[in-house]
Amino acid sequence: MNWNAIGAIGEILGAIAVFVSLVYLAIQTKSNTKALRSSAFHQVRESFSEVSLSMVEDTSLAILVNRAISNDPGLNAEEIIRYNYFLTTFVRRGESAYFQSSEGTLQMETWMGIKETIVIALRNDYGQAWIAESSSRFTKDYMTEIRMALNEAT
């Protein structure tokens, strides 16, 4: 066997090794993407579950949120402030879900369900006042999405 044949065999083996490495990397990337999406879904669900749990643990908060959603004109100044803090927390968590959805790490249908829930919380006089006062604290794209959803809901 001459040196040219040995060199050709070496090149073939090198090409096979590169191909196998690329296949391995593709499999690992796909696996990593699945893990990332699963983690994003879990994080978002956990975040919104904490909000629900806080209302279970504090019935006065649950009653306040229901009164605000129902547009109860009897909310006092302290209750309005409390509802505003609730909305800030709730809508901020929604912004995280929106971002993850727009980046492709969270399924669109998950974001759509969250968006519907946010619309319910904002589709009242207290929510509208909160948007007018607080929307600048959130990304422009996110608030555009929320405003469009509110317009479609009315």
N, CA, C and O atoms as a GROMACS GRO file, in nm:
protein
  616
    1MET      N    1   0.086  -0.117   0.000
    1MET     CA    2   0.000   0.000   0.000
    1MET      C    3   0.091   0.124   0.000
    1MET      O    4   0.187   0.132   0.076
    2ASN      N    5   0.059   0.217  -0.085
    2ASN     CA    6   0.142   0.336  -0.092
    2ASN      C    7   0.084   0.449  -0.006
    2ASN      O    8  -0.025   0.436   0.049
    3TRP      N    9   0.158   0.556   0.004
    3TRP     CA   10   0.119   0.667   0.090
    3TRP      C   11  -0.007   0.736   0.039
    3TRP      O   12  -0.085   0.786   0.120
    4ASN      N   13  -0.029   0.740  -0.088
    4ASN     CA   14  -0.151   0.803  -0.142
    4ASN      C   15  -0.275   0.726  -0.098
    4ASN      O   16  -0.377   0.786  -0.063
    5ALA      N   17  -0.267   0.594  -0.100
    5ALA     CA   18  -0.381   0.511  -0.058
    5ALA      C   19  -0.406   0.529   0.092
    5ALA      O   20  -0.521   0.540   0.135
    6ILE      N   21  -0.300   0.531   0.168
    6ILE     CA   22  -0.316   0.551   0.313
    6ILE      C   23  -0.376   0.689   0.341
    6ILE      O   24  -0.461   0.703   0.429
    7GLY      N   25  -0.332   0.790   0.267
    7GLY     CA   26  -0.386   0.926   0.282
    7GLY      C   27  -0.534   0.931   0.247
    7GLY      O   28  -0.611   0.997   0.315
    8ALA      N   29  -0.574   0.861   0.140
    8ALA     CA   30  -0.714   0.858   0.099
    8ALA      C   31  -0.800   0.790   0.205
    8ALA      O   32  -0.910   0.836   0.236
    9ILE      N   33  -0.750   0.681   0.260
    9ILE     CA   34  -0.823   0.610   0.366
    9ILE      C   35  -0.838   0.702   0.489
    9ILE      O   36  -0.944   0.706   0.552
   10GLY      N   37  -0.734   0.773   0.521
   10GLY     CA   38  -0.738   0.868   0.634
   10GLY      C   39  -0.842   0.977   0.612
   10GLY      O   40  -0.914   1.015   0.704
   11GLU      N   41  -0.849   1.028   0.488
   11GLU     CA   42  -0.948   1.132   0.457
   11GLU      C   43  -1.090   1.077   0.468
   11GLU      O   44  -1.180   1.145   0.519
   12ILE      N   45  -1.109   0.955   0.420
   12ILE     CA   46  -1.242   0.893   0.430
   12ILE      C   47  -1.280   0.874   0.576
   12ILE      O   48  -1.393   0.906   0.615
   13LEU      N   49  -1.190   0.822   0.656
   13LEU     CA   50  -1.219   0.803   0.798
   13LEU      C   51  -1.245   0.937   0.868
   13LEU      O   52  -1.332   0.945   0.954
   14GLY      N   53  -1.171   1.039   0.832
   14GLY     CA   54  -1.193   1.173   0.888
   14GLY      C   55  -1.331   1.227   0.852
   14GLY      O   56  -1.399   1.286   0.935
   15ALA      N   57  -1.372   1.206   0.724
   15ALA     CA   58  -1.504   1.252   0.681
   15ALA      C   59  -1.614   1.178   0.755
   15ALA      O   60  -1.715   1.238   0.793
   16ILE      N   61  -1.595   1.049   0.776
   16ILE     CA   62  -1.695   0.969   0.850
   16ILE      C   63  -1.703   1.019   0.995
   16ILE      O   64  -1.812   1.031   1.050
   17ALA      N   65  -1.590   1.048   1.055
   17ALA     CA   66  -1.588   1.097   1.193
   17ALA      C   67  -1.660   1.232   1.204
   17ALA      O   68  -1.735   1.254   1.299
   18VAL      N   69  -1.638   1.320   1.109
   18VAL     CA   70  -1.706   1.450   1.108
   18VAL      C   71  -1.857   1.430   1.094
   18VAL      O   72  -1.935   1.494   1.164
   19PHE      N   73  -1.898   1.342   1.004
   19PHE     CA   74  -2.041   1.314   0.984
   19PHE      C   75  -2.105   1.260   1.111
   19PHE      O   76  -2.212   1.306   1.151
   20VAL      N   77  -2.040   1.164   1.174
   20VAL     CA   78  -2.092   1.105   1.299
   20VAL      C   79  -2.102   1.214   1.406
   20VAL      O   80  -2.200   1.219   1.481
   21SER      N   81  -2.003   1.300   1.415
   21SER     CA   82  -2.007   1.410   1.513
   21SER      C   83  -2.124   1.504   1.487
   21SER      O   84  -2.190   1.547   1.581
   22LEU      N   85  -2.149   1.536   1.361
   22LEU     CA   86  -2.262   1.624   1.327
   22LEU      C   87  -2.395   1.560   1.362
   22LEU      O   88  -2.485   1.628   1.412
   23VAL      N   89  -2.411   1.431   1.336
   23VAL     CA   90  -2.534   1.361   1.372
   23VAL      C   91  -2.552   1.364   1.523
   23VAL      O   92  -2.662   1.391   1.572
   24TYR      N   93  -2.445   1.337   1.596
   24TYR     CA   94  -2.451   1.340   1.743
   24TYR      C   95  -2.492   1.479   1.793
   24TYR      O   96  -2.577   1.490   1.882
   25LEU      N   97  -2.432   1.583   1.737
   25LEU     CA   98  -2.467   1.720   1.778
   25LEU      C   99  -2.613   1.752   1.747
   25LEU      O  100  -2.680   1.818   1.827
   26ALA      N  101  -2.663   1.707   1.633
   26ALA     CA  102  -2.804   1.730   1.599
   26ALA      C  103  -2.896   1.663   1.699
   26ALA      O  104  -2.996   1.722   1.741
   27ILE      N  105  -2.865   1.541   1.737
   27ILE     CA  106  -2.946   1.469   1.836
   27ILE      C  107  -2.942   1.541   1.971
   27ILE      O  108  -3.045   1.557   2.036
   28GLN      N  109  -2.825   1.584   2.012
   28GLN     CA  110  -2.811   1.654   2.140
   28GLN      C  111  -2.886   1.788   2.138
   28GLN      O  112  -2.948   1.825   2.238
   29THR      N  113  -2.880   1.859   2.027
   29THR     CA  114  -2.950   1.987   2.016
   29THR      C  115  -3.100   1.967   2.026
   29THR      O  116  -3.169   2.043   2.094
   30LYS      N  117  -3.151   1.865   1.959
   30LYS     CA  118  -3.294   1.836   1.964
   30LYS      C  119  -3.336   1.800   2.106
   30LYS      O  120  -3.440   1.845   2.153
   31SER      N  121  -3.258   1.721   2.173
   31SER     CA  122  -3.286   1.681   2.310
   31SER      C  123  -3.283   1.803   2.403
   31SER      O  124  -3.369   1.817   2.490
   32ASN      N  125  -3.185   1.889   2.385
   32ASN     CA  126  -3.172   2.010   2.466
   32ASN      C  127  -3.292   2.102   2.444
   32ASN      O  128  -3.341   2.163   2.539
   33THR      N  129  -3.338   2.114   2.320
   33THR     CA  130  -3.454   2.199   2.289
   33THR      C  131  -3.578   2.148   2.361
   33THR      O  132  -3.654   2.228   2.415
   34LYS      N  133  -3.598   2.018   2.362
   34LYS     CA  134  -3.713   1.960   2.433
   34LYS      C  135  -3.703   1.990   2.582
   34LYS      O  136  -3.803   2.027   2.645
   35ALA      N  137  -3.586   1.974   2.638
   35ALA     CA  138  -3.567   2.000   2.781
   35ALA      C  139  -3.592   2.147   2.813
   35ALA      O  140  -3.653   2.178   2.915
   36LEU      N  141  -3.547   2.236   2.726
   36LEU     CA  142  -3.567   2.379   2.746
   36LEU      C  143  -3.715   2.414   2.742
   36LEU      O  144  -3.762   2.491   2.825
   37ARG      N  145  -3.788   2.359   2.647
   37ARG     CA  146  -3.932   2.385   2.636
   37ARG      C  147  -4.006   2.331   2.758
   37ARG      O  148  -4.096   2.396   2.811
   38SER      N  149  -3.968   2.213   2.800
   38SER     CA  150  -4.031   2.153   2.918
   38SER      C  151  -4.006   2.240   3.042
   38SER      O  152  -4.097   2.261   3.122
   39SER      N  153  -3.887   2.288   3.056
   39SER     CA  154  -3.852   2.373   3.169
   39SER      C  155  -3.929   2.505   3.165
   39SER      O  156  -3.979   2.551   3.268
   40ALA      N  157  -3.940   2.565   3.047
   40ALA     CA  158  -4.016   2.690   3.032
   40ALA      C  159  -4.162   2.670   3.069
   40ALA      O  160  -4.221   2.752   3.139
   41PHE      N  161  -4.220   2.561   3.021
   41PHE     CA  162  -4.360   2.532   3.052
   41PHE      C  163  -4.379   2.516   3.202
   41PHE      O  164  -4.472   2.573   3.260
   42HIS      N  165  -4.290   2.439   3.264
   42HIS     CA  166  -4.301   2.416   3.408
   42HIS      C  167  -4.287   2.548   3.486
   42HIS      O  168  -4.363   2.572   3.580
   43GLN      N  169  -4.193   2.630   3.447
   43GLN     CA  170  -4.170   2.757   3.516
   43GLN      C  171  -4.292   2.847   3.507
   43GLN      O  172  -4.333   2.907   3.607
   44VAL      N  173  -4.352   2.858   3.389
   44VAL     CA  174  -4.469   2.943   3.371
   44VAL      C  175  -4.587   2.889   3.451
   44VAL      O  176  -4.655   2.965   3.519
   45ARG      N  177  -4.610   2.761   3.443
   45ARG     CA  178  -4.721   2.701   3.518
   45ARG      C  179  -4.701   2.718   3.667
   45ARG      O  180  -4.796   2.749   3.740
   46GLU      N  181  -4.580   2.698   3.714
   46GLU     CA  182  -4.550   2.714   3.856
   46GLU      C  183  -4.575   2.859   3.899
   46GLU      O  184  -4.632   2.883   4.006
   47SER      N  185  -4.534   2.953   3.818
   47SER     CA  186  -4.551   3.094   3.849
   47SER      C  187  -4.698   3.130   3.863
   47SER      O  188  -4.737   3.198   3.958
   48PHE      N  189  -4.780   3.086   3.769
   48PHE     CA  190  -4.923   3.118   3.776
   48PHE      C  191  -4.994   3.036   3.884
   48PHE      O  192  -5.094   3.081   3.940
   49SER      N  193  -4.944   2.919   3.914
   49SER     CA  194  -5.000   2.840   4.024
   49SER      C  195  -4.978   2.911   4.157
   49SER      O  196  -5.063   2.904   4.246
   50GLU      N  197  -4.865   2.979   4.171
   50GLU     CA  198  -4.838   3.055   4.293
   50GLU      C  199  -4.942   3.165   4.313
   50GLU      O  200  -4.983   3.192   4.425
   51VAL      N  201  -4.984   3.229   4.204
   51VAL     CA  202  -5.087   3.333   4.213
   51VAL      C  203  -5.218   3.270   4.260
   51VAL      O  204  -5.284   3.323   4.350
   52SER      N  205  -5.254   3.158   4.199
   52SER     CA  206  -5.378   3.090   4.239
   52SER      C  207  -5.371   3.046   4.385
   52SER      O  208  -5.467   3.060   4.460
   53LEU      N  209  -5.257   2.992   4.424
   53LEU     CA  210  -5.240   2.946   4.561
   53LEU      C  211  -5.251   3.062   4.660
   53LEU      O  212  -5.308   3.047   4.768
   54SER      N  213  -5.198   3.178   4.623
   54SER     CA  214  -5.206   3.293   4.714
   54SER      C  215  -5.352   3.334   4.736
   54SER      O  216  -5.387   3.381   4.844
   55MET      N  217  -5.436   3.315   4.635
   55MET     CA  218  -5.578   3.348   4.653
   55MET      C  219  -5.650   3.242   4.735
   55MET      O  220  -5.745   3.272   4.807
   56VAL      N  221  -5.605   3.119   4.726
   56VAL     CA  222  -5.662   3.013   4.809
   56VAL      C  223  -5.625   3.038   4.955
   56VAL      O  224  -5.708   3.022   5.044
   57GLU      N  225  -5.501   3.076   4.977
   57GLU     CA  226  -5.454   3.097   5.114
   57GLU      C  227  -5.506   3.227   5.175
   57GLU      O  228  -5.517   3.238   5.297
   58ASP      N  229  -5.538   3.324   5.091
   58ASP     CA  230  -5.588   3.453   5.139
   58ASP      C  231  -5.723   3.480   5.074
   58ASP      O  232  -5.730   3.539   4.966
   59THR      N  233  -5.828   3.436   5.140
   59THR     CA  234  -5.961   3.450   5.079
   59THR      C  235  -6.000   3.595   5.056
   59THR      O  236  -6.078   3.625   4.965
   60SER      N  237  -5.946   3.685   5.136
   60SER     CA  238  -5.979   3.827   5.113
   60SER      C  239  -5.925   3.874   4.978
   60SER      O  240  -5.987   3.957   4.912
   61LEU      N  241  -5.810   3.821   4.936
   61LEU     CA  242  -5.755   3.855   4.805
   61LEU      C  243  -5.844   3.797   4.694
   61LEU      O  244  -5.871   3.864   4.594
   62ALA      N  245  -5.887   3.674   4.712
   62ALA     CA  246  -5.975   3.612   4.613
   62ALA      C  247  -6.104   3.692   4.598
   62ALA      O  248  -6.152   3.715   4.487
   63ILE      N  249  -6.161   3.733   4.711
   63ILE     CA  250  -6.285   3.812   4.708
   63ILE      C  251  -6.259   3.947   4.642
   63ILE      O  252  -6.340   3.993   4.561
   64LEU      N  253  -6.147   4.010   4.674
   64LEU     CA  254  -6.112   4.139   4.614
   64LEU      C  255  -6.098   4.127   4.463
   64LEU      O  256  -6.152   4.209   4.389
   65VAL      N  257  -6.026   4.027   4.416
   65VAL     CA  258  -6.006   4.008   4.272
   65VAL      C  259  -6.141   3.986   4.203
   65VAL      O  260  -6.166   4.042   4.097
   66ASN      N  261  -6.226   3.904   4.262
   66ASN     CA  262  -6.358   3.881   4.203
   66ASN      C  263  -6.442   4.008   4.201
   66ASN      O  264  -6.514   4.034   4.105
   67ARG      N  265  -6.433   4.087   4.306
   67ARG     CA  266  -6.507   4.214   4.308
   67ARG      C  267  -6.456   4.309   4.200
   67ARG      O  268  -6.535   4.374   4.131
   68ALA      N  269  -6.325   4.317   4.185
   68ALA     CA  270  -6.267   4.407   4.083
   68ALA      C  271  -6.303   4.359   3.943
   68ALA      O  272  -6.340   4.440   3.858
   69ILE      N  273  -6.293   4.230   3.920
   69ILE     CA  274  -6.328   4.174   3.788
   69ILE      C  275  -6.475   4.202   3.756
   69ILE      O  276  -6.511   4.224   3.641
   70SER      N  277  -6.558   4.199   3.859
   70SER     CA  278  -6.702   4.226   3.842
   70SER      C  279  -6.732   4.375   3.835
   70SER      O  280  -6.848   4.414   3.822
   71ASN      N  281  -6.630   4.457   3.844
   71ASN     CA  282  -6.644   4.602   3.836
   71ASN      C  283  -6.723   4.660   3.953
   71ASN      O  284  -6.799   4.755   3.936
   72ASP      N  285  -6.706   4.603   4.069
   72ASP     CA  286  -6.775   4.651   4.190
   72ASP      C  287  -6.731   4.795   4.218
   72ASP      O  288  -6.614   4.819   4.244
   73PRO      N  289  -6.825   4.890   4.214
   73PRO     CA  290  -6.786   5.030   4.236
   73PRO      C  291  -6.754   5.061   4.382
   73PRO      O  292  -6.712   5.172   4.415
   74GLY      N  293  -6.774   4.964   4.471
   74GLY     CA  294  -6.753   4.987   4.613
   74GLY      C  295  -6.612   4.964   4.663
   74GLY      O  296  -6.590   4.968   4.784
   75LEU      N  297  -6.515   4.940   4.576
   75LEU     CA  298  -6.378   4.919   4.622
   75LEU      C  299  -6.324   5.049   4.681
   75LEU      O  300  -6.335   5.156   4.621
   76ASN      N  301  -6.266   5.039   4.800
   76ASN     CA  302  -6.208   5.158   4.862
   76ASN      C  303  -6.065   5.178   4.811
   76ASN      O  304  -6.013   5.096   4.735
   77ALA      N  305  -6.002   5.286   4.853
   77ALA     CA  306  -5.867   5.320   4.804
   77ALA      C  307  -5.766   5.210   4.836
   77ALA      O  308  -5.683   5.176   4.752
   78GLU      N  309  -5.773   5.153   4.955
   78GLU     CA  310  -5.680   5.046   4.993
   78GLU      C  311  -5.700   4.923   4.906
   78GLU      O  312  -5.602   4.860   4.865
   79GLU      N  313  -5.823   4.888   4.877
   79GLU     CA  314  -5.852   4.772   4.793
   79GLU      C  315  -5.806   4.794   4.649
   79GLU      O  316  -5.758   4.701   4.584
   80ILE      N  317  -5.820   4.915   4.601
   80ILE     CA  318  -5.772   4.946   4.465
   80ILE      C  319  -5.620   4.933   4.458
   80ILE      O  320  -5.567   4.878   4.362
   81ILE      N  321  -5.552   4.984   4.560
   81ILE     CA  322  -5.406   4.971   4.564
   81ILE      C  323  -5.367   4.824   4.566
   81ILE      O  324  -5.275   4.783   4.496
   82ARG      N  325  -5.435   4.746   4.646
   82ARG     CA  326  -5.404   4.603   4.655
   82ARG      C  327  -5.429   4.533   4.521
   82ARG      O  328  -5.349   4.449   4.479
   83TYR      N  329  -5.539   4.568   4.456
   83TYR     CA  330  -5.568   4.509   4.324
   83TYR      C  331  -5.461   4.550   4.222
   83TYR      O  332  -5.421   4.470   4.138
   84ASN      N  333  -5.416   4.675   4.231
   84ASN     CA  334  -5.312   4.721   4.139
   84ASN      C  335  -5.183   4.641   4.158
   84ASN      O  336  -5.118   4.604   4.060
   85TYR      N  337  -5.146   4.612   4.283
   85TYR     CA  338  -5.027   4.530   4.307
   85TYR      C  339  -5.048   4.388   4.256
   85TYR      O  340  -4.957   4.326   4.200
   86PHE      N  341  -5.168   4.337   4.275
   86PHE     CA  342  -5.200   4.204   4.221
   86PHE      C  343  -5.182   4.205   4.069
   86PHE      O  344  -5.118   4.115   4.013
   87LEU      N  345  -5.237   4.307   4.002
   87LEU     CA  346  -5.226   4.314   3.856
   87LEU      C  347  -5.080   4.324   3.812
   87LEU      O  348  -5.040   4.260   3.714
   88THR      N  349  -5.001   4.403   3.881
   88THR     CA  350  -4.860   4.417   3.844
   88THR      C  351  -4.791   4.282   3.849
   88THR      O  352  -4.717   4.246   3.758
   89THR      N  353  -4.814   4.208   3.955
   89THR     CA  354  -4.753   4.075   3.969
   89THR      C  355  -4.805   3.980   3.862
   89THR      O  356  -4.727   3.909   3.797
   90PHE      N  357  -4.934   3.979   3.844
   90PHE     CA  358  -4.999   3.887   3.751
   90PHE      C  359  -4.958   3.915   3.606
   90PHE      O  360  -4.922   3.824   3.532
   91VAL      N  361  -4.964   4.041   3.568
   91VAL     CA  362  -4.931   4.078   3.430
   91VAL      C  363  -4.781   4.064   3.404
   91VAL      O  364  -4.741   4.033   3.292
   92ARG      N  365  -4.700   4.086   3.505
   92ARG     CA  366  -4.554   4.066   3.490
   92ARG      C  367  -4.525   3.918   3.461
   92ARG      O  368  -4.439   3.887   3.378
   93ARG      N  369  -4.594   3.829   3.528
   93ARG     CA  370  -4.576   3.686   3.502
   93ARG      C  371  -4.622   3.653   3.360
   93ARG      O  372  -4.563   3.569   3.292
   94GLY      N  373  -4.726   3.720   3.316
   94GLY     CA  374  -4.772   3.702   3.179
   94GLY      C  375  -4.670   3.749   3.077
   94GLY      O  376  -4.655   3.689   2.971
   95GLU      N  377  -4.599   3.856   3.111
   95GLU     CA  378  -4.496   3.906   3.021
   95GLU      C  379  -4.386   3.802   3.001
   95GLU      O  380  -4.332   3.787   2.891
   96SER      N  381  -4.352   3.732   3.107
   96SER     CA  382  -4.252   3.626   3.097
   96SER      C  383  -4.302   3.516   3.002
   96SER      O  384  -4.226   3.468   2.919
   97ALA      N  385  -4.428   3.478   3.015
   97ALA     CA  386  -4.484   3.376   2.927
   97ALA      C  387  -4.488   3.425   2.782
   97ALA      O  388  -4.459   3.348   2.690
   98TYR      N  389  -4.523   3.552   2.764
   98TYR     CA  390  -4.526   3.609   2.628
   98TYR      C  391  -4.387   3.603   2.565
   98TYR      O  392  -4.372   3.563   2.450
   99PHE      N  393  -4.287   3.644   2.641
   99PHE     CA  394  -4.150   3.643   2.590
   99PHE      C  395  -4.106   3.501   2.552
   99PHE      O  396  -4.052   3.478   2.444
  100GLN      N  397  -4.131   3.407   2.641
  100GLN     CA  398  -4.091   3.269   2.613
  100GLN      C  399  -4.166   3.214   2.493
  100GLN      O  400  -4.110   3.136   2.415
  101SER      N  401  -4.291   3.253   2.477
  101SER     CA  402  -4.368   3.209   2.361
  101SER      C  403  -4.312   3.270   2.232
  101SER      O  404  -4.298   3.201   2.132
  102SER      N  405  -4.280   3.398   2.237
  102SER     CA  406  -4.227   3.463   2.116
  102SER      C  407  -4.088   3.412   2.080
  102SER      O  408  -4.048   3.420   1.964
  103GLU      N  409  -4.015   3.361   2.178
  103GLU     CA  410  -3.883   3.302   2.152
  103GLU      C  411  -3.892   3.156   2.111
  103GLU      O  412  -3.792   3.096   2.070
  104GLY      N  413  -4.011   3.097   2.120
  104GLY     CA  414  -4.030   2.959   2.078
  104GLY      C  415  -4.004   2.856   2.186
  104GLY      O  416  -4.007   2.736   2.159
  105THR      N  417  -3.978   2.901   2.310
  105THR     CA  418  -3.953   2.805   2.417
  105THR      C  419  -4.081   2.766   2.491
  105THR      O  420  -4.079   2.675   2.573
  106LEU      N  421  -4.192   2.834   2.462
  106LEU     CA  422  -4.322   2.802   2.521
  106LEU      C  423  -4.423   2.793   2.408
  106LEU      O  424  -4.425   2.878   2.320
  107GLN      N  425  -4.505   2.690   2.412
  107GLN     CA  426  -4.602   2.671   2.304
  107GLN      C  427  -4.701   2.787   2.298
  107GLN      O  428  -4.740   2.842   2.401
  108MET      N  429  -4.740   2.823   2.177
  108MET     CA  430  -4.831   2.934   2.156
  108MET      C  431  -4.964   2.911   2.227
  108MET      O  432  -5.021   3.006   2.282
  109GLU      N  433  -5.015   2.788   2.228
  109GLU     CA  434  -5.144   2.763   2.291
  109GLU      C  435  -5.138   2.788   2.441
  109GLU      O  436  -5.238   2.826   2.501
  110THR      N  437  -5.024   2.766   2.503
  110THR     CA  438  -5.008   2.796   2.645
  110THR      C  439  -5.018   2.946   2.667
  110THR      O  440  -5.087   2.992   2.758
  111TRP      N  441  -4.948   3.023   2.583
  111TRP     CA  442  -4.955   3.169   2.593
  111TRP      C  443  -5.098   3.218   2.570
  111TRP      O  444  -5.143   3.309   2.639
  112MET      N  445  -5.169   3.160   2.475
  112MET     CA  446  -5.305   3.205   2.445
  112MET      C  447  -5.397   3.188   2.567
  112MET      O  448  -5.479   3.275   2.595
  113GLY      N  449  -5.383   3.077   2.638
  113GLY     CA  450  -5.463   3.055   2.758
  113GLY      C  451  -5.430   3.156   2.867
  113GLY      O  452  -5.519   3.206   2.936
  114ILE      N  453  -5.303   3.185   2.883
  114ILE     CA  454  -5.261   3.284   2.982
  114ILE      C  455  -5.313   3.422   2.944
  114ILE      O  456  -5.360   3.497   3.029
  115LYS      N  457  -5.304   3.454   2.817
  115LYS     CA  458  -5.351   3.584   2.770
  115LYS      C  459  -5.500   3.602   2.798
  115LYS      O  460  -5.543   3.710   2.839
  116GLU      N  461  -5.578   3.498   2.777
  116GLU     CA  462  -5.722   3.506   2.806
  116GLU      C  463  -5.746   3.536   2.953
  116GLU      O  464  -5.835   3.615   2.986
  117THR      N  465  -5.668   3.476   3.040
  117THR     CA  466  -5.683   3.498   3.184
  117THR      C  467  -5.644   3.642   3.220
  117THR      O  468  -5.709   3.704   3.304
  118ILE      N  469  -5.539   3.693   3.158
  118ILE     CA  470  -5.497   3.832   3.182
  118ILE      C  471  -5.606   3.928   3.136
  118ILE      O  472  -5.635   4.027   3.204
  119VAL      N  473  -5.666   3.900   3.023
  119VAL     CA  474  -5.774   3.985   2.972
  119VAL      C  475  -5.889   3.990   3.072
  119VAL      O  476  -5.946   4.097   3.095
  120ILE      N  477  -5.924   3.877   3.130
  120ILE     CA  478  -6.031   3.874   3.230
  120ILE      C  479  -5.998   3.966   3.346
  120ILE      O  480  -6.085   4.038   3.396
  121ALA      N  481  -5.872   3.964   3.390
  121ALA     CA  482  -5.832   4.047   3.503
  121ALA      C  483  -5.829   4.196   3.469
  121ALA      O  484  -5.845   4.280   3.558
  122LEU      N  485  -5.809   4.229   3.341
  122LEU     CA  486  -5.796   4.370   3.301
  122LEU      C  487  -5.922   4.429   3.239
  122LEU      O  488  -5.930   4.550   3.219
  123ARG      N  489  -6.020   4.347   3.209
  123ARG     CA  490  -6.139   4.393   3.138
  123ARG      C  491  -6.242   4.450   3.236
  123ARG      O  492  -6.355   4.402   3.244
  124ASN      N  493  -6.202   4.550   3.309
  124ASN     CA  494  -6.289   4.620   3.403
  124ASN      C  495  -6.232   4.760   3.423
  124ASN      O  496  -6.122   4.789   3.378
  125ASP      N  497  -6.307   4.845   3.490
  125ASP     CA  498  -6.261   4.983   3.508
  125ASP      C  499  -6.129   4.991   3.584
  125ASP      O  500  -6.043   5.074   3.552
  126TYR      N  501  -6.112   4.905   3.684
  126TYR     CA  502  -5.988   4.907   3.762
  126TYR      C  503  -5.869   4.861   3.677
  126TYR      O  504  -5.760   4.918   3.685
  127GLY      N  505  -5.891   4.759   3.597
  127GLY     CA  506  -5.787   4.712   3.507
  127GLY      C  507  -5.749   4.815   3.403
  127GLY      O  508  -5.631   4.832   3.371
  128GLN      N  509  -5.849   4.884   3.349
  128GLN     CA  510  -5.821   4.986   3.249
  128GLN      C  511  -5.743   5.102   3.309
  128GLN      O  512  -5.652   5.156   3.245
  129ALA      N  513  -5.778   5.140   3.432
  129ALA     CA  514  -5.703   5.247   3.499
  129ALA      C  515  -5.560   5.202   3.526
  129ALA      O  516  -5.466   5.280   3.512
  130TRP      N  517  -5.544   5.076   3.564
  130TRP     CA  518  -5.410   5.023   3.588
  130TRP      C  519  -5.327   5.026   3.460
  130TRP      O  520  -5.210   5.065   3.463
  131ILE      N  521  -5.386   4.986   3.347
  131ILE     CA  522  -5.314   4.989   3.219
  131ILE      C  523  -5.268   5.131   3.186
  131ILE      O  524  -5.154   5.152   3.145
  132ALA      N  525  -5.358   5.227   3.203
  132ALA     CA  526  -5.324   5.366   3.173
  132ALA      C  527  -5.206   5.415   3.258
  132ALA      O  528  -5.125   5.495   3.212
  133GLU      N  529  -5.199   5.367   3.380
  133GLU     CA  530  -5.094   5.412   3.471
  133GLU      C  531  -4.966   5.329   3.463
  133GLU      O  532  -4.857   5.382   3.484
  134SER      N  533  -4.978   5.202   3.434
  134SER     CA  534  -4.865   5.111   3.452
  134SER      C  535  -4.808   5.049   3.325
  134SER      O  536  -4.704   4.983   3.332
  135SER      N  537  -4.870   5.067   3.212
  135SER     CA  538  -4.826   4.993   3.093
  135SER      C  539  -4.684   5.026   3.050
  135SER      O  540  -4.620   4.945   2.983
  136SER      N  541  -4.634   5.143   3.087
  136SER     CA  542  -4.498   5.181   3.047
  136SER      C  543  -4.393   5.096   3.118
  136SER      O  544  -4.275   5.100   3.080
  137ARG      N  545  -4.432   5.020   3.218
  137ARG     CA  546  -4.337   4.935   3.292
  137ARG      C  547  -4.312   4.802   3.221
  137ARG      O  548  -4.232   4.721   3.266
  138PHE      N  549  -4.381   4.780   3.111
  138PHE     CA  550  -4.374   4.654   3.039
  138PHE      C  551  -4.326   4.680   2.897
  138PHE      O  552  -4.327   4.793   2.850
  139THR      N  553  -4.282   4.573   2.829
  139THR     CA  554  -4.233   4.591   2.693
  139THR      C  555  -4.347   4.634   2.600
  139THR      O  556  -4.463   4.598   2.619
  140LYS      N  557  -4.310   4.711   2.503
  140LYS     CA  558  -4.409   4.766   2.409
  140LYS      C  559  -4.483   4.655   2.335
  140LYS      O  560  -4.606   4.659   2.323
  141ASP      N  561  -4.411   4.555   2.285
  141ASP     CA  562  -4.474   4.446   2.211
  141ASP      C  563  -4.575   4.370   2.296
  141ASP      O  564  -4.683   4.335   2.250
  142TYR      N  565  -4.538   4.347   2.419
  142TYR     CA  566  -4.627   4.274   2.511
  142TYR      C  567  -4.755   4.354   2.536
  142TYR      O  568  -4.865   4.299   2.526
  143MET      N  569  -4.741   4.481   2.566
  143MET     CA  570  -4.860   4.561   2.595
  143MET      C  571  -4.946   4.579   2.469
  143MET      O  572  -5.068   4.590   2.480
  144THR      N  573  -4.884   4.583   2.352
  144THR     CA  574  -4.962   4.588   2.228
  144THR      C  575  -5.045   4.461   2.216
  144THR      O  576  -5.163   4.467   2.180
  145GLU      N  577  -4.985   4.348   2.245
  145GLU     CA  578  -5.056   4.219   2.240
  145GLU      C  579  -5.173   4.218   2.339
  145GLU      O  580  -5.283   4.172   2.305
  146ILE      N  581  -5.151   4.268   2.460
  146ILE     CA  582  -5.257   4.272   2.561
  146ILE      C  583  -5.368   4.367   2.519
  146ILE      O  584  -5.486   4.334   2.532
  147ARG      N  585  -5.333   4.483   2.469
  147ARG     CA  586  -5.435   4.580   2.426
  147ARG      C  587  -5.519   4.524   2.311
  147ARG      O  588  -5.641   4.543   2.308
  148MET      N  589  -5.454   4.457   2.217
  148MET     CA  590  -5.528   4.397   2.106
  148MET      C  591  -5.624   4.291   2.158
  148MET      O  592  -5.738   4.283   2.112
  149ALA      N  593  -5.580   4.212   2.253
  149ALA     CA  594  -5.666   4.108   2.311
  149ALA      C  595  -5.783   4.171   2.385
  149ALA      O  596  -5.895   4.120   2.378
  150LEU      N  597  -5.759   4.280   2.455
  150LEU     CA  598  -5.868   4.349   2.524
  150LEU      C  599  -5.969   4.407   2.424
  150LEU      O  600  -6.089   4.401   2.447
  151ASN      N  601  -5.919   4.464   2.315
  151ASN     CA  602  -6.008   4.518   2.213
  151ASN      C  603  -6.094   4.409   2.148
  151ASN      O  604  -6.212   4.431   2.120
  152GLU      N  605  -6.034   4.293   2.127
  152GLU     CA  606  -6.110   4.181   2.067
  152GLU      C  607  -6.214   4.127   2.164
  152GLU      O  608  -6.318   4.076   2.122
  153ALA      N  609  -6.186   4.138   2.294
  153ALA     CA  610  -6.276   4.083   2.395
  153ALA      C  611  -6.398   4.170   2.420
  153ALA      O  612  -6.498   4.123   2.474
  154THR      N  613  -6.392   4.296   2.381
  154THR     CA  614  -6.506   4.386   2.407
  154THR      C  615  -6.598   4.398   2.289
  154THR      O  616  -6.697   4.470   2.295
   0.00000   0.00000   0.00000
